[in-house]
């Protein structure tokens, strides 16, 4: 291995460590607790080393969002490929999405709530974000219905899931009713 390859591997390892540490700190204490000073202390690097990888917290949030979007896409695909029938697949999709949001609140916020400097619904949208949407679209396109554009239907279904995830987490909707809400959403939206 050349010196250059070793340096690149070390740099990638430091970036992974920074992202993992930021994610862990955010999940434990919230994003307000994630500062470059605290990250530098936790990973035992100087702040200038952090800044050599990320210009600041915004870029770190963006890196966590991209990692989270990759995990979300994999989670959704794993949940939906285990079921053959469309209603079961859509229900599995909705439950997997809501479970992901509940289990990973800081990552979910990085993807969908916070400014990570990432473009959405744009030519410049990073691949992991496009792929997470594609995972939704793959499951929902077959149940879209006549005369409805699958992308628009997927956006609407996703917005409903996001609303359920966000309102439940904020204590605006009782969590005990999540199963009934998912059933209603699937029954009314995905099976007109």
Coordinates of N, CA, C and O in Angstrom, one line a residue, residues 41-175:
X41 N -13.1 16.7 21.7 CA -12.8 16.0 22.9 C -13.1 14.5 22.9 O -12.2 13.7 23.4
X42 N -14.2 14.2 22.4 CA -14.6 12.8 22.5 C -13.8 11.9 21.6 O -13.5 10.7 21.9
X43 N -13.4 12.4 20.4 CA -12.6 11.5 19.5 C -11.1 11.8 19.7 O -10.3 11.2 19.0
X44 N -10.7 12.7 20.6 CA -9.3 13.0 20.9 C -8.5 13.5 19.7 O -7.4 13.1 19.4
X45 N -9.2 14.4 18.9 CA -8.5 15.1 17.8 C -8.7 16.6 18.1 O -9.6 17.0 18.8
X46 N -7.9 17.4 17.5 CA -8.0 18.8 17.7 C -9.2 19.3 16.8 O -9.5 18.7 15.8
X47 N -9.7 20.5 17.2 CA -10.8 21.1 16.3 C -10.3 21.3 14.9 O -11.1 21.1 14.0
X48 N -9.0 21.8 14.7 CA -8.6 22.0 13.3 C -8.6 20.7 12.5 O -8.9 20.7 11.3
X49 N -8.4 19.5 13.2 CA -8.5 18.2 12.4 C -10.0 18.0 12.0 O -10.2 17.6 10.9
X50 N -10.9 18.3 12.9 CA -12.3 18.2 12.5 C -12.6 19.1 11.3 O -13.3 18.7 10.4
X51 N -12.2 20.3 11.4 CA -12.4 21.3 10.3 C -11.7 20.9 9.0 O -12.1 21.4 8.0
X52 N -10.7 20.1 9.1 CA -10.1 19.6 7.9 C -11.0 18.6 7.1 O -10.8 18.3 6.0
X53 N -12.0 18.0 7.9 CA -12.9 17.1 7.3 C -14.3 17.7 7.0 O -14.9 17.4 6.0
X54 N -14.7 18.5 7.9 CA -16.1 19.2 7.8 C -15.9 20.6 8.2 O -15.3 21.0 9.1
X55 N -16.6 21.5 7.4 CA -16.5 22.9 7.7 C -17.2 23.3 8.9 O -17.0 24.4 9.4
X56 N -18.1 22.5 9.4 CA -18.8 22.8 10.6 C -19.9 21.8 10.9 O -20.0 20.8 10.2
X57 N -20.7 22.1 11.9 CA -21.8 21.2 12.3 C -22.8 20.9 11.2 O -23.3 19.8 11.0
X58 N -23.1 21.9 10.3 CA -24.0 21.7 9.2 C -23.5 20.6 8.3 O -24.3 19.7 7.9
X59 N -22.3 20.5 8.0 CA -21.8 19.5 7.1 C -21.8 18.1 7.9 O -22.0 17.1 7.2
X60 N -21.6 18.1 9.2 CA -21.6 16.9 9.9 C -23.0 16.4 9.9 O -23.3 15.2 9.8
X61 N -24.0 17.3 10.1 CA -25.4 16.9 10.1 C -25.7 16.3 8.7 O -26.4 15.2 8.6
X62 N -25.2 16.9 7.6 CA -25.4 16.4 6.3 C -24.8 15.0 6.1 O -25.4 14.1 5.5
X63 N -23.6 14.7 6.7 CA -23.0 13.4 6.6 C -23.8 12.4 7.4 O -24.0 11.2 6.9
X64 N -24.4 12.7 8.5 CA -25.2 11.8 9.3 C -26.5 11.6 8.5 O -27.0 10.4 8.4
X65 N -27.0 12.6 7.9 CA -28.3 12.4 7.1 C -28.0 11.4 5.9 O -28.9 10.6 5.7
X66 N -26.9 11.6 5.2 CA -26.7 10.7 4.1 C -26.5 9.2 4.6 O -27.0 8.3 4.0
X67 N -25.8 9.0 5.7 CA -25.6 7.7 6.3 C -27.0 7.2 6.7 O -27.3 6.0 6.4
X68 N -27.8 8.0 7.3 CA -29.1 7.6 7.8 C -30.1 7.3 6.6 O -30.8 6.3 6.7
X69 N -30.0 8.0 5.5 CA -30.8 7.8 4.4 C -30.5 6.4 3.7 O -31.4 5.7 3.3
X70 N -29.2 6.1 3.7 CA -28.8 4.8 3.2 C -29.4 3.7 4.1 O -29.9 2.7 3.6
X71 N -29.3 3.8 5.4 CA -29.9 2.9 6.3 C -31.4 2.8 6.2 O -32.0 1.7 6.2
X72 N -32.1 3.9 6.0 CA -33.5 3.9 5.9 C -33.9 3.2 4.6 O -34.9 2.3 4.7
X73 N -33.3 3.4 3.5 CA -33.6 2.7 2.3 C -33.4 1.2 2.5 O -34.3 0.4 2.0
X74 N -32.4 0.8 3.1 CA -32.1 -0.7 3.3 C -33.2 -1.2 4.2 O -33.7 -2.3 4.0
X75 N -33.6 -0.5 5.3 CA -34.6 -0.9 6.2 C -36.0 -1.1 5.5 O -36.7 -2.1 5.7
X76 N -36.3 -0.1 4.6 CA -37.6 -0.2 3.9 C -37.6 -1.3 2.9 O -38.6 -2.1 2.9
X77 N -36.5 -1.5 2.2 CA -36.5 -2.6 1.3 C -36.5 -4.0 2.0 O -37.2 -4.9 1.5
X78 N -35.8 -4.1 3.1 CA -35.9 -5.4 3.8 C -37.3 -5.7 4.3 O -37.7 -6.8 4.2
X79 N -38.0 -4.7 4.8 CA -39.3 -4.9 5.3 C -40.3 -5.2 4.2 O -41.2 -6.1 4.4
X80 N -40.2 -4.6 3.0 CA -41.1 -4.8 2.0 C -40.9 -6.1 1.1 O -41.8 -6.6 0.6
X81 N -39.7 -6.5 1.1 CA -39.4 -7.7 0.3 C -39.8 -9.0 1.0 O -39.9 -10.0 0.4
X82 N -40.1 -8.9 2.3 CA -40.5 -10.1 3.1 C -42.0 -10.4 2.9 O -42.4 -11.5 3.3
X83 N -42.7 -9.5 2.2 CA -44.2 -9.7 2.1 C -44.5 -9.7 0.6 O -44.1 -8.8 -0.1
X84 N -45.4 -10.6 0.2 CA -45.7 -10.7 -1.2 C -46.9 -9.8 -1.7 O -46.8 -9.2 -2.7
X85 N -48.0 -9.7 -0.9 CA -49.1 -9.0 -1.3 C -49.0 -7.5 -1.1 O -48.3 -7.1 -0.1
X86 N -49.6 -6.7 -1.9 CA -49.5 -5.3 -1.9 C -49.9 -4.6 -0.6 O -49.2 -3.8 0.0
X87 N -51.1 -5.0 0.0 CA -51.5 -4.4 1.3 C -50.4 -4.7 2.4 O -50.1 -3.8 3.2
X88 N -50.0 -5.9 2.4 CA -49.0 -6.3 3.4 C -47.7 -5.5 3.2 O -47.0 -5.1 4.2
X89 N -47.3 -5.3 2.0 CA -46.0 -4.6 1.7 C -46.1 -3.2 2.1 O -45.2 -2.6 2.7
X90 N -47.3 -2.5 1.8 CA -47.4 -1.1 2.1 C -47.5 -1.0 3.7 O -46.9 0.0 4.2
X91 N -48.2 -1.9 4.3 CA -48.2 -1.8 5.8 C -46.8 -2.0 6.4 O -46.4 -1.3 7.3
X92 N -46.1 -3.0 5.8 CA -44.7 -3.2 6.3 C -43.8 -2.0 6.0 O -43.0 -1.6 6.9
X93 N -44.0 -1.3 4.9 CA -43.3 -0.1 4.6 C -43.6 1.0 5.6 O -42.6 1.6 6.2
X94 N -44.8 1.2 5.9 CA -45.2 2.2 6.9 C -44.7 1.9 8.3 O -44.1 2.8 8.9
X95 N -44.8 0.7 8.7 CA -44.3 0.3 10.0 C -42.8 0.5 10.1 O -42.3 0.9 11.1
X96 N -42.1 0.0 9.1 CA -40.6 0.1 9.1 C -40.2 1.6 9.1 O -39.2 1.9 9.8
X97 N -40.9 2.4 8.4 CA -40.6 3.8 8.3 C -40.7 4.5 9.7 O -39.9 5.1 10.2
X98 N -41.9 4.2 10.3 CA -42.2 4.8 11.6 C -41.3 4.2 12.7 O -40.8 4.9 13.6
X99 N -40.9 2.9 12.6 CA -40.0 2.3 13.6 C -38.6 2.9 13.4 O -38.0 3.2 14.4
X100 N -38.2 3.2 12.2 CA -36.9 3.8 12.0 C -36.9 5.2 12.6 O -35.9 5.5 13.3
X101 N -37.9 6.0 12.4 CA -38.0 7.3 13.0 C -38.0 7.3 14.5 O -37.3 8.1 15.1
X102 N -38.7 6.3 15.1 CA -38.7 6.2 16.5 C -37.4 5.7 17.1 O -36.9 6.2 18.1
X103 N -36.7 4.8 16.5 CA -35.5 4.2 17.0 C -34.3 5.1 16.8 O -33.3 5.0 17.5
X104 N -34.4 6.0 15.8 CA -33.2 6.9 15.4 C -33.7 8.4 15.3 O -33.6 9.0 14.2
X105 N -34.1 8.9 16.4 CA -34.7 10.3 16.3 C -33.7 11.3 15.8 O -34.1 12.2 15.0
X106 N -32.5 11.3 16.3 CA -31.5 12.3 15.8 C -31.1 12.1 14.4 O -31.0 13.1 13.6
X107 N -31.0 10.9 13.9 CA -30.7 10.6 12.5 C -31.9 11.1 11.7 O -31.7 11.7 10.6
X108 N -33.1 10.7 12.1 CA -34.3 11.1 11.4 C -34.4 12.7 11.3 O -34.6 13.2 10.2
X109 N -34.0 13.4 12.4 CA -34.0 14.8 12.3 C -32.9 15.3 11.3 O -33.2 16.3 10.6
X110 N -31.8 14.7 11.3 CA -30.7 15.1 10.4 C -31.2 14.9 8.9 O -30.9 15.8 8.1
X111 N -31.9 13.9 8.7 CA -32.4 13.7 7.3 C -33.5 14.7 6.9 O -33.5 15.3 5.9
X112 N -34.5 14.8 7.8 CA -35.7 15.5 7.4 C -36.1 16.8 8.1 O -37.0 17.5 7.7
X113 N -35.3 17.1 9.2 CA -35.7 18.3 9.9 C -34.6 19.4 9.9 O -35.0 20.6 9.9
X114 N -33.4 19.0 10.0 CA -32.3 20.0 10.2 C -31.6 20.3 8.9 O -31.7 19.6 7.9
X115 N -30.9 21.4 8.9 CA -30.2 21.9 7.7 C -28.8 21.3 7.7 O -28.0 21.6 8.4
X116 N -28.7 20.3 6.8 CA -27.4 19.6 6.6 C -26.8 20.1 5.3 O -25.8 19.4 4.8
X117 N -27.3 21.1 4.7 CA -26.8 21.6 3.4 C -27.0 20.8 2.2 O -26.3 20.9 1.2
X118 N -28.0 19.9 2.3 CA -28.3 18.9 1.2 C -29.5 19.4 0.4 O -30.5 19.9 1.0
X119 N -29.5 19.2 -0.9 CA -30.6 19.5 -1.7 C -31.6 18.4 -1.8 O -31.2 17.2 -1.8
X120 N -32.9 18.7 -1.7 CA -33.9 17.7 -1.9 C -34.8 18.1 -3.1 O -34.9 19.2 -3.5
X121 N -35.3 17.0 -3.7 CA -36.2 17.2 -4.9 C -35.5 18.1 -5.9 O -36.1 19.0 -6.5
X122 N -34.2 17.8 -6.3 CA -33.5 18.6 -7.1 C -32.4 17.8 -7.9 O -32.2 16.7 -7.5
X123 N -31.9 18.3 -9.0 CA -30.8 17.6 -9.7 C -29.7 17.3 -8.8 O -29.0 16.3 -8.9
X124 N -29.4 18.2 -7.8 CA -28.2 18.1 -7.0 C -28.5 17.2 -5.7 O -27.6 17.1 -4.9
X125 N -29.6 16.6 -5.7 CA -29.9 15.7 -4.5 C -29.0 14.6 -4.5 O -28.8 13.9 -5.5
X126 N -28.3 14.4 -3.3 CA -27.3 13.2 -3.2 C -28.0 11.9 -3.4 O -29.2 11.7 -3.0
X127 N -27.3 10.9 -3.9 CA -27.8 9.6 -4.2 C -28.5 8.9 -3.0 O -29.5 8.3 -3.2
X128 N -27.9 9.0 -1.8 CA -28.6 8.3 -0.7 C -30.0 8.8 -0.5 O -30.9 8.0 -0.1
X129 N -30.2 10.1 -0.6 CA -31.6 10.7 -0.5 C -32.5 10.2 -1.6 O -33.6 9.9 -1.4
X130 N -32.0 10.2 -2.8 CA -32.8 9.7 -3.9 C -33.1 8.3 -3.7 O -34.2 7.8 -4.0
X131 N -32.2 7.5 -3.2 CA -32.4 6.1 -3.0 C -33.5 5.8 -1.9 O -34.3 4.9 -2.1
X132 N -33.4 6.6 -0.9 CA -34.5 6.4 0.2 C -35.9 6.7 -0.4 O -36.8 6.0 -0.1
X133 N -36.0 7.7 -1.2 CA -37.3 8.0 -1.9 C -37.6 6.9 -2.8 O -38.8 6.4 -2.9
X134 N -36.6 6.4 -3.6 CA -36.8 5.2 -4.5 C -37.4 4.0 -3.8 O -38.2 3.3 -4.3
X135 N -36.9 3.8 -2.5 CA -37.3 2.6 -1.8 C -38.8 2.8 -1.4 O -39.6 1.8 -1.4
X136 N -39.3 4.0 -1.2 CA -40.7 4.3 -1.0 C -41.5 4.0 -2.3 O -42.5 3.4 -2.3
X137 N -41.0 4.6 -3.3 CA -41.6 4.6 -4.7 C -41.8 3.1 -5.2 O -42.8 2.8 -5.7
X138 N -40.7 2.3 -5.0 CA -40.8 0.9 -5.4 C -42.0 0.2 -4.8 O -42.6 -0.6 -5.5
X139 N -42.2 0.4 -3.6 CA -43.3 -0.2 -2.9 C -44.7 0.4 -3.3 O -45.7 -0.3 -3.4
X140 N -44.7 1.7 -3.4 CA -46.0 2.4 -3.5 C -46.5 2.5 -5.0 O -47.7 2.6 -5.2
X141 N -45.6 2.5 -6.0 CA -46.0 2.7 -7.4 C -47.0 1.6 -7.8 O -48.0 2.0 -8.5
X142 N -46.9 0.4 -7.4 CA -47.9 -0.6 -7.8 C -49.3 -0.3 -7.2 O -50.3 -0.9 -7.8
X143 N -49.4 0.4 -6.2 CA -50.8 0.7 -5.6 C -51.3 2.1 -5.8 O -52.2 2.5 -5.2
X144 N -50.6 2.8 -6.7 CA -50.9 4.2 -6.9 C -52.3 4.5 -7.4 O -53.0 5.4 -7.0
X145 N -52.8 3.6 -8.3 CA -54.1 3.8 -8.9 C -54.1 4.5 -10.2 O -53.1 5.2 -10.6
X146 N -55.2 4.4 -10.9 CA -55.3 4.9 -12.3 C -55.3 6.5 -12.2 O -56.0 7.1 -11.4
X147 N -54.6 7.1 -13.2 CA -54.6 8.5 -13.3 C -53.8 9.3 -12.3 O -53.9 10.5 -12.2
X148 N -53.1 8.6 -11.4 CA -52.3 9.3 -10.4 C -50.8 9.0 -10.7 O -50.4 7.9 -10.9
X149 N -50.0 10.1 -10.7 CA -48.6 9.9 -11.0 C -48.0 9.3 -9.7 O -48.1 9.8 -8.6
X150 N -47.2 8.2 -9.9 CA -46.6 7.4 -8.8 C -45.7 8.3 -7.9 O -45.7 8.1 -6.7
X151 N -45.0 9.2 -8.5 CA -44.1 10.0 -7.7 C -44.9 11.0 -6.7 O -44.5 11.1 -5.6
X152 N -46.0 11.5 -7.3 CA -46.8 12.4 -6.5 C -47.5 11.6 -5.4 O -47.6 12.1 -4.2
X153 N -48.0 10.4 -5.7 CA -48.6 9.6 -4.7 C -47.6 9.2 -3.6 O -47.9 9.3 -2.4
X154 N -46.4 8.9 -4.0 CA -45.3 8.5 -3.0 C -45.0 9.7 -2.1 O -44.9 9.6 -0.9
X155 N -44.9 10.9 -2.7 CA -44.7 12.1 -1.9 C -45.8 12.3 -0.8 O -45.5 12.7 0.3
X156 N -47.0 12.1 -1.3 CA -48.2 12.3 -0.4 C -48.2 11.3 0.8 O -48.4 11.6 1.9
X157 N -47.9 10.0 0.4 CA -47.9 8.9 1.4 C -46.7 9.2 2.4 O -46.9 9.1 3.6
X158 N -45.6 9.6 1.8 CA -44.4 9.9 2.7 C -44.7 11.0 3.6 O -44.4 11.0 4.8
X159 N -45.4 12.1 3.1 CA -45.8 13.2 4.0 C -46.7 12.8 5.1 O -46.5 13.2 6.2
X160 N -47.6 11.8 4.8 CA -48.4 11.3 5.9 C -47.6 10.5 6.9 O -47.8 10.7 8.1
X161 N -46.7 9.7 6.5 CA -45.8 9.0 7.4 C -45.0 9.9 8.2 O -44.8 9.8 9.4
X162 N -44.4 10.9 7.6 CA -43.6 11.9 8.3 C -44.4 12.7 9.3 O -43.9 12.9 10.5
X163 N -45.6 13.0 9.0 CA -46.5 13.7 9.9 C -46.8 12.8 11.1 O -46.7 13.2 12.3
X164 N -47.1 11.5 10.9 CA -47.3 10.6 12.0 C -46.1 10.4 12.9 O -46.2 10.5 14.1
X165 N -44.9 10.3 12.2 CA -43.7 10.1 13.0 C -43.4 11.4 13.9 O -43.1 11.3 15.1
X166 N -43.5 12.5 13.3 CA -43.2 13.8 13.9 C -44.2 14.1 15.0 O -43.8 14.5 16.1
X167 N -45.5 14.0 14.7 CA -46.5 14.3 15.7 C -46.5 13.3 16.9 O -46.8 13.7 18.0
X168 N -46.3 12.1 16.6 CA -46.2 11.1 17.7 C -45.0 11.4 18.6 O -45.2 11.4 19.8
X169 N -43.9 11.6 18.0 CA -42.7 11.9 18.8 C -42.8 13.2 19.6 O -42.3 13.3 20.7
X170 N -43.6 14.1 19.1 CA -43.8 15.4 19.8 C -44.9 15.3 20.9 O -45.2 16.2 21.6
X171 N -45.5 14.1 21.0 CA -46.5 13.9 22.0 C -47.9 14.4 21.6 O -48.8 14.6 22.4
X172 N -48.0 14.8 20.3 CA -49.3 15.3 19.8 C -50.3 14.2 19.5 O -51.5 14.5 19.4
X173 N -49.8 13.0 19.2 CA -50.6 11.9 18.9 C -50.2 10.8 19.8 O -49.0 10.5 20.1
X174 N -51.2 10.1 20.4 CA -50.9 9.0 21.4 C -50.3 7.8 20.6 O -50.8 7.3 19.6
X175 N -49.1 7.3 21.0 CA -48.4 6.2 20.4 C -49.2 4.9 20.3 O -49.0 4.1 19.4

